[in-house]
Amino acid sequence: MSAVSGLVRVMERAARKAGTRLRRDFGEVEHLQVSRKGPADFVSKADQAAERTIWDELRAARPGWGFLMEEGGEILGDEDKPRFIVDPLDGTSNFLHGIPHFAISIAAQEPRLDGNKKINGGWGDVVAGIVYQPITDESFWAEKTRGAWLQDRRLRVSARRHLDESLIATGIPFSGRGDMGEWTRIYHAIGPEVAGIRRFGAASLDLAWVAAGRFDGYWESALKPWDSAAGCLLVREAGGFVSDYQGRSQPICDETVLAGNDGLHSKLHKLVAGTMKPAARAPAR
């Protein structure tokens, strides 16, 4: 087993503390007071309380670090220090409907060494990440160059090489988020080629499950950094590939995400690329 670093211990402690409260609140889900923040974006008191718990824990353990949080937005830290990227409750709709499939996602991202703010907002690699599933008490974690783990068990992406043997996860657009036309084109390209497609409603867990070999591949668009930062690192450290739909590898692939092992990723990318609309041609001069 890889020795767990101090950073991962700090992140896991924060996730587990917040997870204890989420489990309790999930048991009382029918009593939650739910507010509507925007189109198809429901926020509960449980979500807000979990984020506050995580923020308090991480801020005390790593003074001066910045934060990018789903609810609290961006909180700038010292310029030369990393930041935490936090989703306190990924799978909010599942949670509010009493479906026990949700997670806490925390990632640590370093500033760019060259300080160039024009590239990825001045942020570089994600160096550590954790996806914690409170109901199952599963802690998926990874560190750059040190592998991906489920508790103390090393993770590897699926070894399947053929699409017709593969189970692929996705996220389906919903009111106010995502492009249903684009998703439908991709589904029609991938669906007939694979053994099955699943939509479970928590992007961080989808990616963690790709890292664990439970899913063989994954695609989704219209994500945010807090949805994908930890999960993308998990897949990469488990020997998989993550890119956007154009095949480009980014520190955080959030607008579009395509993940799988090396062989399946290339096959999925070929299918996805075939659905993309050609760029509009420049007008004749």
XYZ file of C-alpha atoms in Angstrom:
285
model
C 0.000 0.000 0.000
C 1.172 3.518 -0.762
C 1.749 5.592 2.347
C -1.030 8.149 2.625
C 0.333 11.694 2.551
C -0.563 14.391 5.012
C -2.512 16.223 2.312
C -4.719 13.223 1.522
C -5.300 12.619 5.238
C -6.438 16.222 5.641
C -8.809 15.932 2.673
C -10.199 12.591 3.814
C -10.749 13.834 7.353
C -12.741 16.786 6.018
C -14.780 14.550 3.692
C -15.574 12.025 6.416
C -16.621 14.723 8.857
C -18.971 16.244 6.308
C -20.133 12.770 5.282
C -21.254 11.932 8.816
C -23.672 14.845 8.729
C -24.825 14.035 5.197
C -25.704 10.488 6.252
C -27.774 11.846 9.113
C -29.502 14.399 6.920
C -30.146 11.786 4.238
C -32.079 9.811 6.813
C -34.288 12.853 7.308
C -34.457 13.831 3.661
C -38.203 14.410 3.719
C -37.725 17.203 6.276
C -35.020 19.110 4.391
C -35.787 22.704 3.503
C -34.881 23.073 -0.132
C -34.214 26.376 -1.854
C -34.055 26.919 -5.590
C -30.848 28.609 -6.709
C -31.323 28.453 -10.455
C -32.668 26.334 -13.295
C -32.539 22.661 -12.280
C -30.018 23.473 -9.545
C -31.457 22.630 -6.129
C -29.517 23.368 -2.989
C -30.368 21.987 0.418
C -29.266 22.980 3.863
C -27.366 19.700 3.955
C -25.316 20.770 0.922
C -24.462 24.125 2.468
C -23.624 22.664 5.865
C -21.343 20.040 4.307
C -19.451 22.707 2.374
C -19.002 24.794 5.509
C -17.657 21.784 7.404
C -15.174 20.993 4.643
C -14.099 24.624 4.352
C -13.529 24.954 8.094
C -11.469 21.733 8.212
C -9.321 22.482 5.180
C -8.759 26.151 6.016
C -7.508 25.218 9.496
C -5.189 22.531 8.125
C -3.815 24.501 5.155
C -3.828 28.244 5.951
C -3.468 30.530 2.972
C -4.733 28.033 0.393
C -7.459 29.164 -1.987
C -10.813 27.528 -2.621
C -13.109 26.922 -5.562
C -16.427 25.640 -4.225
C -19.769 24.806 -5.777
C -21.738 26.922 -3.319
C -19.194 29.415 -2.017
C -17.524 30.188 -5.327
C -13.871 31.199 -5.542
C -11.993 32.323 -2.443
C -8.523 33.545 -3.295
C -5.563 32.439 -1.213
C -1.874 33.246 -1.330
C -0.645 33.469 -4.939
C 2.055 30.851 -4.512
C -0.133 28.298 -2.733
C -2.465 25.633 -4.132
C -6.231 25.683 -3.920
C -8.903 23.172 -2.969
C -11.736 22.411 -5.400
C -14.791 21.252 -3.471
C -18.144 19.716 -4.314
C -19.776 19.018 -0.948
C -22.661 17.029 -2.413
C -22.353 15.656 -5.925
C -25.648 13.999 -6.762
C -27.916 16.543 -5.106
C -31.000 15.402 -7.025
C -30.385 11.803 -5.942
C -30.012 12.974 -2.346
C -33.212 14.984 -2.389
C -35.166 12.088 -3.887
C -33.906 9.582 -1.341
C -31.602 7.758 -3.777
C -28.448 6.625 -1.925
C -25.948 7.536 -4.633
C -24.019 10.735 -3.958
C -20.508 11.778 -3.005
C -18.176 14.428 -1.663
C -15.399 15.462 -4.044
C -12.258 17.357 -3.000
C -9.199 18.067 -5.149
C -5.982 20.025 -4.634
C -4.633 22.003 -7.591
C -1.241 23.705 -7.859
C -0.672 27.158 -9.356
C 1.180 27.249 -12.668
C 4.925 27.442 -12.183
C 5.257 30.169 -14.819
C 2.472 32.224 -13.245
C 0.742 32.678 -16.625
C -2.831 33.628 -15.700
C -3.977 33.409 -19.316
C -3.620 29.615 -19.364
C -6.224 27.730 -17.302
C -6.635 30.798 -15.123
C -3.093 30.415 -13.832
C -3.717 26.948 -12.412
C -1.697 23.840 -13.176
C -2.006 20.174 -12.322
C -4.395 18.568 -9.887
C -2.044 16.805 -7.473
C -4.443 15.060 -5.090
C -8.096 14.125 -5.054
C -10.660 12.228 -3.045
C -14.193 11.080 -3.856
C -15.951 9.901 -0.725
C -19.268 8.031 -0.871
C -20.854 8.424 2.587
C -23.527 5.736 2.292
C -21.088 2.960 1.331
C -18.179 4.503 3.298
C -15.927 4.161 0.246
C -12.997 6.542 -0.046
C -11.495 6.758 -3.546
C -8.272 8.780 -3.503
C -5.313 9.544 -5.724
C -2.099 11.526 -5.754
C -0.135 12.553 -8.797
C 2.471 9.868 -9.704
C 1.433 7.759 -6.665
C -1.537 5.885 -8.056
C -5.232 5.642 -7.315
C -6.693 3.756 -4.378
C -9.944 2.606 -2.794
C -9.094 2.705 0.897
C -5.891 0.590 0.866
C -6.537 -1.268 -2.421
C -4.772 -0.142 -5.585
C -7.106 0.742 -8.445
C -6.677 -0.024 -12.134
C -8.979 0.869 -14.982
C -10.773 -1.920 -16.817
C -8.680 -4.102 -19.117
C -11.513 -4.597 -21.610
C -10.533 -3.781 -25.174
C -13.793 -4.296 -27.065
C -16.702 -1.885 -27.045
C -19.290 -4.654 -27.249
C -18.073 -5.937 -23.859
C -17.977 -2.501 -22.239
C -20.302 -0.698 -19.835
C -20.239 3.062 -20.368
C -21.460 5.781 -18.015
C -22.815 9.181 -18.981
C -24.712 12.188 -17.722
C -27.901 13.224 -19.494
C -28.649 16.929 -20.036
C -31.526 18.327 -18.041
C -33.409 21.586 -17.726
C -30.977 24.482 -17.918
C -27.829 22.406 -18.317
C -26.321 20.626 -21.287
C -27.042 20.219 -24.986
C -29.605 17.480 -25.564
C -29.023 17.477 -29.318
C -25.295 16.879 -28.885
C -25.894 14.189 -26.254
C -28.413 12.409 -28.471
C -25.980 12.304 -31.401
C -23.275 10.813 -29.175
C -25.690 8.314 -27.642
C -26.789 7.147 -31.094
C -23.132 6.676 -32.051
C -22.015 4.857 -28.875
C -25.177 3.016 -27.804
C -25.298 0.384 -30.561
C -21.587 -0.401 -30.080
C -21.450 -1.144 -26.341
C -22.797 -3.643 -23.817
C -24.746 -0.994 -21.940
C -25.006 2.659 -20.912
C -25.696 3.823 -17.370
C -26.757 7.199 -15.954
C -26.402 7.317 -12.162
C -26.379 11.076 -11.578
C -23.057 11.823 -9.843
C -20.139 12.671 -12.150
C -17.431 12.328 -9.508
C -18.580 8.778 -8.720
C -18.840 7.910 -12.422
C -15.175 8.829 -12.822
C -14.172 7.055 -9.610
C -15.937 3.942 -10.871
C -14.040 4.162 -14.179
C -10.831 4.260 -12.121
C -12.039 1.195 -10.197
C -12.920 -0.721 -13.371
C -16.636 -0.808 -12.558
C -17.354 1.288 -15.629
C -15.232 0.885 -18.760
C -15.734 4.419 -20.062
C -17.575 7.676 -19.518
C -18.674 10.806 -21.337
C -20.439 13.974 -20.230
C -20.562 17.670 -21.032
C -21.454 20.895 -19.216
C -19.603 19.880 -16.044
C -17.886 22.215 -13.599
C -14.370 21.864 -12.141
C -15.737 20.627 -8.811
C -17.581 17.825 -10.642
C -14.518 16.416 -12.361
C -11.247 17.548 -10.759
C -10.775 14.670 -8.312
C -12.344 12.072 -10.602
C -10.126 12.909 -13.571
C -7.024 12.461 -11.427
C -8.357 9.122 -10.181
C -8.780 7.832 -13.736
C -5.344 8.999 -14.835
C -3.606 7.558 -11.788
C -5.466 4.271 -12.330
C -3.870 4.021 -15.770
C -6.689 5.532 -17.814
C -7.041 8.476 -20.144
C -9.186 11.598 -19.752
C -9.671 14.258 -22.408
C -12.244 16.627 -23.770
C -14.298 15.649 -26.824
C -11.535 16.990 -29.094
C -9.023 14.609 -27.506
C -7.154 17.326 -25.621
C -5.889 16.575 -22.134
C -6.447 19.423 -19.667
C -5.607 19.736 -15.944
C -9.371 19.629 -15.413
C -11.611 18.504 -18.259
C -14.938 19.963 -17.267
C -16.803 21.394 -20.238
C -16.596 18.006 -21.938
C -15.154 14.809 -20.458
C -14.273 11.530 -22.142
C -12.624 8.798 -20.058
C -11.560 5.181 -20.386
C -8.535 2.920 -20.721
C -6.133 3.602 -23.585
C -7.828 1.327 -26.110
C -11.419 2.187 -25.286
C -10.712 5.910 -24.983
C -9.436 6.045 -28.543
C -12.444 4.093 -29.830
C -14.905 6.255 -27.911
C -13.145 9.396 -29.101
C -13.469 8.270 -32.706
C -17.218 7.745 -32.231
C -17.692 11.065 -30.427
C -15.588 12.990 -32.955
C -17.787 11.635 -35.738
C -20.823 13.331 -34.164
C -19.290 16.780 -33.843
C -20.630 19.474 -36.127
C -17.936 20.927 -38.412
C -16.774 24.374 -37.466
C -18.482 27.159 -39.358
C -16.468 28.153 -42.388
C -15.077 31.636 -42.571
C -16.947 33.836 -45.063
C -15.332 34.249 -48.481
C -13.299 37.395 -48.826
